[in-house]
Amino acid sequence: MLGATTDNLLETTLMDRKRIFNLGYYTWVEQQGISIEDFLARKEPSFWTEMRGIVPAWDAMIDEFNARTGVLDRL
């Protein structure tokens, strides 16, 4: 993302944003088995605000995985 310019951005309309959101239906609901209720919950800003509380736990799990596998040593 470093060095990205406005040439790499797309200004979207509400219809564009809905279309982009709905592209996830196949991936999450049909392929991953996520309930439609959980999928649609992502439309609400409160969903993302509440997610902030679990990010530190995810970061810790990622750090533990990276340490266990040595993946960062290969870079």
PDB file of C-alpha atoms in Angstrom:
ATOM      1  CA  MET A   1       0.000   0.000   0.000  1.00  0.00           C
ATOM      2  CA  LEU A   2       2.988   2.241   0.433  1.00  0.00           C
ATOM      3  CA  GLY A   3       3.302   4.425  -2.583  1.00  0.00           C
ATOM      4  CA  ALA A   4      -0.321   4.012  -3.625  1.00  0.00           C
ATOM      5  CA  THR A   5      -1.716   7.075  -5.314  1.00  0.00           C
ATOM      6  CA  THR A   6      -5.216   8.220  -6.079  1.00  0.00           C
ATOM      7  CA  ASP A   7      -4.822   6.418  -9.404  1.00  0.00           C
ATOM      8  CA  ASN A   8      -5.333   3.246  -7.355  1.00  0.00           C
ATOM      9  CA  LEU A   9      -8.630   4.398  -5.834  1.00  0.00           C
ATOM     10  CA  LEU A  10     -12.174   4.107  -7.037  1.00  0.00           C
ATOM     11  CA  GLU A  11     -14.868   6.506  -5.909  1.00  0.00           C
ATOM     12  CA  THR A  12     -17.973   4.396  -5.459  1.00  0.00           C
ATOM     13  CA  THR A  13     -21.665   5.139  -5.365  1.00  0.00           C
ATOM     14  CA  LEU A  14     -24.052   3.592  -2.871  1.00  0.00           C
ATOM     15  CA  MET A  15     -25.062   1.075  -5.545  1.00  0.00           C
ATOM     16  CA  ASP A  16     -21.387   0.188  -6.134  1.00  0.00           C
ATOM     17  CA  ARG A  17     -20.827  -0.364  -2.405  1.00  0.00           C
ATOM     18  CA  LYS A  18     -23.902  -2.599  -2.159  1.00  0.00           C
ATOM     19  CA  ARG A  19     -22.713  -4.582  -5.163  1.00  0.00           C
ATOM     20  CA  ILE A  20     -19.241  -5.020  -3.650  1.00  0.00           C
ATOM     21  CA  PHE A  21     -20.726  -6.093  -0.316  1.00  0.00           C
ATOM     22  CA  ASN A  22     -23.013  -8.612  -1.978  1.00  0.00           C
ATOM     23  CA  LEU A  23     -20.094 -10.222  -3.805  1.00  0.00           C
ATOM     24  CA  GLY A  24     -19.147 -11.682  -0.432  1.00  0.00           C
ATOM     25  CA  TYR A  25     -22.345 -13.743  -0.281  1.00  0.00           C
ATOM     26  CA  TYR A  26     -20.898 -16.554  -2.383  1.00  0.00           C
ATOM     27  CA  THR A  27     -17.629 -16.654  -0.465  1.00  0.00           C
ATOM     28  CA  TRP A  28     -19.019 -16.417   3.054  1.00  0.00           C
ATOM     29  CA  VAL A  29     -22.503 -17.907   2.958  1.00  0.00           C
ATOM     30  CA  GLU A  30     -22.270 -20.499   0.219  1.00  0.00           C
ATOM     31  CA  GLN A  31     -18.639 -21.579   0.555  1.00  0.00           C
ATOM     32  CA  GLN A  32     -17.867 -20.968   4.233  1.00  0.00           C
ATOM     33  CA  GLY A  33     -21.304 -21.757   5.641  1.00  0.00           C
ATOM     34  CA  ILE A  34     -21.701 -18.447   7.498  1.00  0.00           C
ATOM     35  CA  SER A  35     -25.334 -17.791   8.361  1.00  0.00           C
ATOM     36  CA  ILE A  36     -27.075 -15.122   6.337  1.00  0.00           C
ATOM     37  CA  GLU A  37     -27.769 -13.245   9.586  1.00  0.00           C
ATOM     38  CA  ASP A  38     -24.059 -13.135  10.444  1.00  0.00           C
ATOM     39  CA  PHE A  39     -23.202 -12.120   6.898  1.00  0.00           C
ATOM     40  CA  LEU A  40     -25.711  -9.264   6.878  1.00  0.00           C
ATOM     41  CA  ALA A  41     -24.611  -8.087  10.342  1.00  0.00           C
ATOM     42  CA  ARG A  42     -21.442  -6.745   8.701  1.00  0.00           C
ATOM     43  CA  LYS A  43     -23.507  -3.977   7.116  1.00  0.00           C
ATOM     44  CA  GLU A  44     -23.950  -2.316  10.502  1.00  0.00           C
ATOM     45  CA  PRO A  45     -21.234   0.046  11.786  1.00  0.00           C
ATOM     46  CA  SER A  46     -21.736  -1.390  15.281  1.00  0.00           C
ATOM     47  CA  PHE A  47     -20.462  -4.754  14.025  1.00  0.00           C
ATOM     48  CA  TRP A  48     -17.101  -3.206  13.184  1.00  0.00           C
ATOM     49  CA  THR A  49     -16.971  -1.117  16.371  1.00  0.00           C
ATOM     50  CA  GLU A  50     -17.508  -4.229  18.485  1.00  0.00           C
ATOM     51  CA  MET A  51     -14.805  -6.094  16.521  1.00  0.00           C
ATOM     52  CA  ARG A  52     -12.175  -3.733  17.899  1.00  0.00           C
ATOM     53  CA  GLY A  53     -12.402  -5.534  21.225  1.00  0.00           C
ATOM     54  CA  ILE A  54     -11.167  -8.853  19.834  1.00  0.00           C
ATOM     55  CA  VAL A  55      -8.396  -7.532  17.600  1.00  0.00           C
ATOM     56  CA  PRO A  56      -5.732  -7.790  20.349  1.00  0.00           C
ATOM     57  CA  ALA A  57      -6.604 -11.478  20.821  1.00  0.00           C
ATOM     58  CA  TRP A  58      -6.310 -12.067  17.065  1.00  0.00           C
ATOM     59  CA  ASP A  59      -2.959 -10.274  17.020  1.00  0.00           C
ATOM     60  CA  ALA A  60      -1.722 -12.499  19.853  1.00  0.00           C
ATOM     61  CA  MET A  61      -2.873 -15.624  17.987  1.00  0.00           C
ATOM     62  CA  ILE A  62      -1.103 -14.463  14.824  1.00  0.00           C
ATOM     63  CA  ASP A  63       2.094 -13.743  16.764  1.00  0.00           C
ATOM     64  CA  GLU A  64       1.935 -17.194  18.394  1.00  0.00           C
ATOM     65  CA  PHE A  65       1.358 -18.885  15.035  1.00  0.00           C
ATOM     66  CA  ASN A  66       4.230 -16.999  13.416  1.00  0.00           C
ATOM     67  CA  ALA A  67       6.561 -17.889  16.296  1.00  0.00           C
ATOM     68  CA  ARG A  68       5.520 -21.557  16.254  1.00  0.00           C
ATOM     69  CA  THR A  69       5.892 -21.992  12.521  1.00  0.00           C
ATOM     70  CA  GLY A  70       8.934 -19.785  12.031  1.00  0.00           C
ATOM     71  CA  VAL A  71       7.236 -18.184   9.050  1.00  0.00           C
ATOM     72  CA  LEU A  72       8.865 -14.814   9.703  1.00  0.00           C
ATOM     73  CA  ASP A  73      12.330 -16.399   9.790  1.00  0.00           C
ATOM     74  CA  ARG A  74      11.941 -17.272   6.097  1.00  0.00           C
ATOM     75  CA  LEU A  75      11.586 -13.664   4.950  1.00  0.00           C
TER      76      LEU A  75
END
